[in-house]
Amino acid sequence: MPLRLDTRASDFQQQFQAFLGAKREASQDVEQTVRAIVNDVVARGDQALVDYSQKFDRIDLNKVGICISADEIAAAQKQCDPEALGALSIAKSRIETYHRRQLPKDDSWTDALGVELGHRWTAIEAVGLYVPGGTAAYPSSVLMNAVPAKVAGVPRVAMVVPSPDGKLMPLVLAAAALAGVDEIYRVGGAQAVAALAYGTETISPVAKIVGPGNAYVAAAKRLVFGKVGIDMIAGPSEVLILADRDSNPEWVAADLLAQAEHDVAAQSILITNDAAFADAVEAALTRQLKTLPRGEVAAASWRDFGAIILVRDFDEAIPLTDAIAPEHLEIETEDADRLVGKIRNAGAIFIGRHTPEAIGDYVAGSNHVLPTARSARFSSGLGVLDFMKRTSLLRLSPDALRALGPSAIALGKAEGLEAHSRSVSIRLNL
Amino acid sequence: MPLRLDTRASDFQQQFQAFLGAKREASQDVEQTVRAIVNDVVARGDQALVDYSQKFDRIDLNKVGICISADEIAAAQKQCDPEALGALSIAKSRIETYHRRQLPKDDSWTDALGVELGHRWTAIEAVGLYVPGGTAAYPSSVLMNAVPAKVAGVPRVAMVVPSPDGKLMPLVLAAAALAGVDEIYRVGGAQAVAALAYGTETISPVAKIVGPGNAYVAAAKRLVFGKVGIDMIAGPSEVLILADRDSNPEWVAADLLAQAEHDVAAQSILITNDAAFADAVEAALTRQLKTLPRGEVAAASWRDFGAIILVRDFDEAIPLTDAIAPEHLEIETEDADRLVGKIRNAGAIFIGRHTPEAIGDYVAGSNHVLPTARSARFSSGLGVLDFMKRTSLLRLSPDALRALGPSAIALGKAEGLEAHSRSVSIRLNL
């Protein structure tokens, strides 16, 4: 049974804090293993990739090659279901259009003292994209990571994907081709992350690594961070739905299940002001579970991490929502717009009764890589800016230096950094 | 003697790669110590802060209080040198003006299918600012961290600063007041980072922690990352100067020293196309060193990590610069503008012979918190966006759902996520 909380209960705050603090993932301590793998790839390069792929994926890279060829990609495209391929193409085009609007503008101006100021955005020179193999292979995630990188202008996007027992999902390769990925390598795990960060004979190093992965991949990303940039380390997915009794309980139940089917550690939360509606959603959910292919996963997630919170009114839901800082927030209430304006912390907001989160996962155009585990309090979903960096620009004329110099000299002295002051005063003959 | 490289040498590439790969910091393994401190603060709150401050800073927080009072701040302001205070005020105002231009715009639009899309930026709800005590206490850094947070609209900025033996630099408190910092606590080290992340009886938790610190502070930030956001972990500072023989060797030497005086692990690099100019700079530097208060530090930095690279022409310098990805880049050449346009990787570029980096450190208005240790390849200096996050917004009408739904259903099926498909099809009576 999912947790039931009620803001009217005298111990609500305590219970809510305990709920917020509950961990959904056992942290696997794989750091030692991962460190050894990374060091080995640094030392032995391609040969280490061959050995680990033999061991973990049971494939011989000496036979099939580390790099996936254009012929293989073309063959994969032919194997794809045309309907899925068409949907993928629509998704790619919408993601591209959406993310183009995120392209930042350079800025430059001259102030009253004649100081020229500004900044310039440039794309990261090379980005690595990790794509999980096996059951968690999601072509939509390939698009969500690679398309913004290409919109940002990244000249080289190198993808790694493991092929356990030689198997690769054709639609994953098709998505990579569609997104304009430049290179694809048949490696996975910590060894693939190490190869992207440090390079091997076959794989040139990149400057940033993005994309989801298991505990080993996450640990490897943490380890190489600093040498290269990384995106966030994603936790299990979550949805919070605010719904009133005018919502359809079957629809709300379907949305809660769409989250729960991801992972036994996924989390679906309903906040409503109507106890009877809550009961109706729960009943609908139990019914829908019975015919769901991934019903066991969804049932475990809902049982262990699901929650229904009863509020007096939706104003009470605002601070609760900000504290939960959900990755996905659906608002299916009469006054949805008013609530949207009051909420600070959410990765993405899906407004109204006809906006199921799955649309955002696939075809809306917005990014589905979003901050999990309350990190929407301080971070954003993936976007074009994650593939660019800003350089500030400054130029002073002799006059501008004369005007600004004395303040810099004073601060240098105050901080005990005399050489700082001198680098200014020497130019002013002071 | 600093390293001398010449692109004409047959082994230049090897030597340059070795130079790039050289470490400037011994990594101190303080993680176990820091983990114990963080756990202790989580368990014992204020009392742990009292105990660690007694132990490390030799002060009794029970007597002087954890929170620094308004009276203390006012008294500190009175102790400051008026000239320094005036310079600080000019710096604050220029930093504010500069960063206001970074405020991002919300966006919303409706596409041809009637899908309403957009995103909204909001400020982070609470930010913690770490400020080192003792000799590395830089009022300018208080401004560089706190002002962008306030420009972003962060309602609560809480600062922590250790006061070893009860000592606090008055200008640091004055800078905090000037920048609009809301709370100041007299604690430092890993215990202060833990207090900001987890909260104690006196200090409410924040959502993100920024600011420089020693190895313990850096390790604590790494440890609490995820629970809260953090900024980059800064390494020793560095400058790369591209200068031709028309530059003044005394000025260039002064700029190299302004970097070198920061830290024995700081790095100053000169790239020039003229061997005689390189000699003149080196001679001037040796001369200027003799009268520098922090001459020992600067001499050690220049001896151990300084470098002069001779190039045939400045086009050769472009890939070298991109590989070094310097925190600070000064371009003092005839064709400076052309070079600026060709360089991808640098934290900040200072253009022309009258733009010493120290101006950017203090009063230009741009931020002096910049990516070190080659991380300008994938990250940017601190700015307003670091104190905000983006929420994506989506709303579909019944018609828009009918138009987009089938593609989402197809992709859900292709990925084996049936509940995703159902959350759409149930609304379309499919």
mmCIF file of C-alpha atoms in Angstrom, chain A residues 144-320:
data_model
loop_
_atom_site.group_PDB
_atom_site.id
_atom_site.type_symbol
_atom_site.label_atom_id
_atom_site.label_comp_id
_atom_site.label_asym_id
_atom_site.label_seq_id
_atom_site.Cartn_x
_atom_site.Cartn_y
_atom_site.Cartn_z
ATOM 1 C CA MET A 144 17.243 14.106 -25.936
ATOM 2 C CA ASN A 145 21.015 14.125 -25.391
ATOM 3 C CA ALA A 146 22.389 14.340 -28.922
ATOM 4 C CA VAL A 147 19.999 16.833 -30.526
ATOM 5 C CA PRO A 148 20.699 19.705 -28.047
ATOM 6 C CA ALA A 149 24.443 19.059 -28.454
ATOM 7 C CA LYS A 150 24.126 19.414 -32.211
ATOM 8 C CA VAL A 151 21.883 22.477 -31.880
ATOM 9 C CA ALA A 152 24.587 23.993 -29.647
ATOM 10 C CA GLY A 153 27.054 23.429 -32.479
ATOM 11 C CA VAL A 154 29.193 20.680 -30.927
ATOM 12 C CA PRO A 155 31.335 19.552 -33.884
ATOM 13 C CA ARG A 156 31.970 16.037 -32.535
ATOM 14 C CA VAL A 157 29.430 13.868 -30.676
ATOM 15 C CA ALA A 158 30.796 10.397 -29.891
ATOM 16 C CA MET A 159 28.366 7.787 -28.599
ATOM 17 C CA VAL A 160 29.155 4.617 -26.651
ATOM 18 C CA VAL A 161 26.665 1.784 -26.226
ATOM 19 C CA PRO A 162 27.324 -1.734 -24.949
ATOM 20 C CA SER A 163 26.111 -4.679 -26.999
ATOM 21 C CA PRO A 164 25.688 -7.557 -24.543
ATOM 22 C CA ASP A 165 25.977 -10.852 -26.496
ATOM 23 C CA GLY A 166 26.362 -8.748 -29.630
ATOM 24 C CA LYS A 167 22.824 -7.368 -29.386
ATOM 25 C CA LEU A 168 22.039 -3.762 -30.204
ATOM 26 C CA MET A 169 18.603 -2.198 -30.431
ATOM 27 C CA PRO A 170 18.199 -1.103 -34.075
ATOM 28 C CA LEU A 171 16.065 1.913 -33.096
ATOM 29 C CA VAL A 172 18.902 3.199 -30.876
ATOM 30 C CA LEU A 173 21.276 3.251 -33.854
ATOM 31 C CA ALA A 174 18.574 4.823 -36.010
ATOM 32 C CA ALA A 175 18.060 7.558 -33.399
ATOM 33 C CA ALA A 176 21.802 8.249 -33.318
ATOM 34 C CA ALA A 177 21.920 8.579 -37.099
ATOM 35 C CA LEU A 178 18.854 10.839 -37.054
ATOM 36 C CA ALA A 179 20.369 13.077 -34.372
ATOM 37 C CA GLY A 180 23.636 13.484 -36.270
ATOM 38 C CA VAL A 181 25.874 11.550 -33.871
ATOM 39 C CA ASP A 182 29.330 11.501 -35.469
ATOM 40 C CA GLU A 183 30.844 8.284 -34.078
ATOM 41 C CA ILE A 184 29.395 5.201 -32.352
ATOM 42 C CA TYR A 185 31.463 2.725 -30.338
ATOM 43 C CA ARG A 186 30.363 -0.716 -29.199
ATOM 44 C CA VAL A 187 31.499 -0.376 -25.578
ATOM 45 C CA GLY A 188 29.728 0.229 -22.293
ATOM 46 C CA GLY A 189 30.247 0.377 -18.546
ATOM 47 C CA ALA A 190 32.996 2.195 -16.671
ATOM 48 C CA GLN A 191 35.452 1.251 -19.435
ATOM 49 C CA ALA A 192 33.472 3.264 -21.997
ATOM 50 C CA VAL A 193 33.406 6.324 -19.738
ATOM 51 C CA ALA A 194 37.156 6.006 -19.192
ATOM 52 C CA ALA A 195 37.749 5.738 -22.946
ATOM 53 C CA LEU A 196 35.735 8.903 -23.592
ATOM 54 C CA ALA A 197 37.541 10.819 -20.845
ATOM 55 C CA TYR A 198 41.118 9.699 -21.500
ATOM 56 C CA GLY A 199 40.989 8.405 -25.054
ATOM 57 C CA THR A 200 42.360 5.182 -26.522
ATOM 58 C CA GLU A 201 43.955 4.353 -29.886
ATOM 59 C CA THR A 202 40.487 4.202 -31.486
ATOM 60 C CA ILE A 203 38.475 6.686 -29.410
ATOM 61 C CA SER A 204 39.652 10.299 -29.170
ATOM 62 C CA PRO A 205 38.998 11.942 -25.807
ATOM 63 C CA VAL A 206 36.019 14.301 -25.354
ATOM 64 C CA ALA A 207 35.591 17.354 -23.117
ATOM 65 C CA LYS A 208 32.224 16.410 -21.575
ATOM 66 C CA ILE A 209 30.271 13.203 -21.015
ATOM 67 C CA VAL A 210 26.473 13.034 -20.763
ATOM 68 C CA GLY A 211 23.829 10.353 -20.598
ATOM 69 C CA PRO A 212 22.315 7.901 -18.125
ATOM 70 C CA GLY A 213 23.813 4.644 -16.893
ATOM 71 C CA ASN A 214 23.952 2.124 -14.076
ATOM 72 C CA ALA A 215 25.881 2.428 -10.803
ATOM 73 C CA TYR A 216 29.206 1.639 -12.513
ATOM 74 C CA VAL A 217 28.691 4.271 -15.178
ATOM 75 C CA ALA A 218 27.638 6.842 -12.572
ATOM 76 C CA ALA A 219 30.696 6.088 -10.424
ATOM 77 C CA ALA A 220 32.970 6.342 -13.469
ATOM 78 C CA LYS A 221 31.443 9.708 -14.378
ATOM 79 C CA ARG A 222 32.057 10.988 -10.842
ATOM 80 C CA LEU A 223 35.634 9.732 -11.049
ATOM 81 C CA VAL A 224 36.522 11.406 -14.342
ATOM 82 C CA PHE A 225 34.738 14.647 -13.405
ATOM 83 C CA GLY A 226 37.288 17.455 -13.510
ATOM 84 C CA LYS A 227 39.259 15.799 -16.299
ATOM 85 C CA VAL A 228 36.040 16.243 -18.317
ATOM 86 C CA GLY A 229 32.674 17.803 -17.586
ATOM 87 C CA ILE A 230 29.702 15.588 -16.779
ATOM 88 C CA ASP A 231 25.955 16.109 -16.686
ATOM 89 C CA MET A 232 23.951 15.377 -13.585
ATOM 90 C CA ILE A 233 23.970 11.888 -12.061
ATOM 91 C CA ALA A 234 20.328 10.902 -12.584
ATOM 92 C CA GLY A 235 18.418 9.094 -9.861
ATOM 93 C CA PRO A 236 15.178 7.112 -10.273
ATOM 94 C CA SER A 237 12.420 9.035 -12.028
ATOM 95 C CA GLU A 238 9.462 10.643 -10.238
ATOM 96 C CA VAL A 239 6.125 12.357 -10.865
ATOM 97 C CA LEU A 240 3.934 14.477 -8.627
ATOM 98 C CA ILE A 241 0.337 15.006 -9.748
ATOM 99 C CA LEU A 242 -1.891 17.712 -8.303
ATOM 100 C CA ALA A 243 -5.454 16.782 -9.219
ATOM 101 C CA ASP A 244 -8.915 17.781 -8.083
ATOM 102 C CA ARG A 245 -12.080 15.717 -8.285
ATOM 103 C CA ASP A 246 -12.992 17.048 -11.698
ATOM 104 C CA SER A 247 -10.049 15.085 -13.097
ATOM 105 C CA ASN A 248 -10.581 11.637 -14.522
ATOM 106 C CA PRO A 249 -9.300 9.109 -11.949
ATOM 107 C CA GLU A 250 -8.517 6.603 -14.711
ATOM 108 C CA TRP A 251 -6.306 9.139 -16.494
ATOM 109 C CA VAL A 252 -4.519 10.136 -13.295
ATOM 110 C CA ALA A 253 -3.980 6.463 -12.410
ATOM 111 C CA ALA A 254 -2.517 5.874 -15.882
ATOM 112 C CA ASP A 255 -0.084 8.758 -15.394
ATOM 113 C CA LEU A 256 1.007 7.466 -11.978
ATOM 114 C CA LEU A 257 1.642 4.055 -13.553
ATOM 115 C CA ALA A 258 3.580 5.538 -16.475
ATOM 116 C CA GLN A 259 6.071 6.742 -13.915
ATOM 117 C CA ALA A 260 6.007 3.620 -11.757
ATOM 118 C CA GLU A 261 6.732 1.254 -14.658
ATOM 119 C CA HIS A 262 10.186 2.796 -15.166
ATOM 120 C CA ASP A 263 11.833 1.224 -12.164
ATOM 121 C CA VAL A 264 11.012 -0.329 -8.800
ATOM 122 C CA ALA A 265 12.674 2.771 -7.289
ATOM 123 C CA ALA A 266 10.581 5.228 -9.335
ATOM 124 C CA GLN A 267 8.124 7.357 -7.376
ATOM 125 C CA SER A 268 4.547 8.448 -8.121
ATOM 126 C CA ILE A 269 2.826 10.914 -5.812
ATOM 127 C CA LEU A 270 -0.731 12.256 -5.898
ATOM 128 C CA ILE A 271 -1.771 15.371 -4.020
ATOM 129 C CA THR A 272 -5.522 15.985 -3.981
ATOM 130 C CA ASN A 273 -8.083 17.872 -1.938
ATOM 131 C CA ASP A 274 -10.674 15.109 -2.183
ATOM 132 C CA ALA A 275 -10.465 11.803 -0.303
ATOM 133 C CA ALA A 276 -13.072 10.097 -2.481
ATOM 134 C CA PHE A 277 -11.107 11.078 -5.595
ATOM 135 C CA ALA A 278 -7.947 9.643 -4.031
ATOM 136 C CA ASP A 279 -9.778 6.374 -3.419
ATOM 137 C CA ALA A 280 -11.051 6.320 -6.996
ATOM 138 C CA VAL A 281 -7.515 6.852 -8.364
ATOM 139 C CA GLU A 282 -6.134 4.110 -6.181
ATOM 140 C CA ALA A 283 -8.858 1.691 -7.273
ATOM 141 C CA ALA A 284 -8.300 2.550 -10.944
ATOM 142 C CA LEU A 285 -4.572 2.097 -10.556
ATOM 143 C CA THR A 286 -4.988 -1.348 -8.980
ATOM 144 C CA ARG A 287 -7.286 -2.326 -11.845
ATOM 145 C CA GLN A 288 -4.966 -1.026 -14.592
ATOM 146 C CA LEU A 289 -1.961 -2.731 -13.026
ATOM 147 C CA LYS A 290 -3.439 -6.148 -13.772
ATOM 148 C CA THR A 291 -3.012 -5.867 -17.527
ATOM 149 C CA LEU A 292 0.273 -3.954 -17.586
ATOM 150 C CA PRO A 293 3.255 -5.803 -19.155
ATOM 151 C CA ARG A 294 5.617 -4.188 -16.638
ATOM 152 C CA GLY A 295 2.993 -4.606 -13.903
ATOM 153 C CA GLU A 296 5.376 -6.168 -11.394
ATOM 154 C CA VAL A 297 7.814 -3.273 -11.586
ATOM 155 C CA ALA A 298 5.032 -0.692 -11.383
ATOM 156 C CA ALA A 299 3.324 -2.469 -8.494
ATOM 157 C CA ALA A 300 6.552 -2.587 -6.481
ATOM 158 C CA SER A 301 7.266 1.095 -7.121
ATOM 159 C CA TRP A 302 3.720 2.122 -6.143
ATOM 160 C CA ARG A 303 3.732 -0.108 -3.053
ATOM 161 C CA ASP A 304 7.141 0.961 -1.773
ATOM 162 C CA PHE A 305 7.408 4.600 -2.848
ATOM 163 C CA GLY A 306 3.963 5.712 -4.000
ATOM 164 C CA ALA A 307 2.157 8.311 -1.879
ATOM 165 C CA ILE A 308 -1.161 10.094 -1.681
ATOM 166 C CA ILE A 309 -1.253 13.381 0.205
ATOM 167 C CA LEU A 310 -4.622 14.872 1.141
ATOM 168 C CA VAL A 311 -4.679 18.658 1.430
ATOM 169 C CA ARG A 312 -7.399 21.063 2.548
ATOM 170 C CA ASP A 313 -6.826 23.135 -0.593
ATOM 171 C CA PHE A 314 -4.190 23.451 -3.286
ATOM 172 C CA ASP A 315 -2.529 26.464 -1.673
ATOM 173 C CA GLU A 316 -1.369 23.998 0.942
ATOM 174 C CA ALA A 317 0.133 21.945 -1.870
ATOM 175 C CA ILE A 318 2.498 24.715 -2.979
ATOM 176 C CA PRO A 319 5.106 24.479 -0.196
ATOM 177 C CA LEU A 320 4.817 20.680 -0.291
#
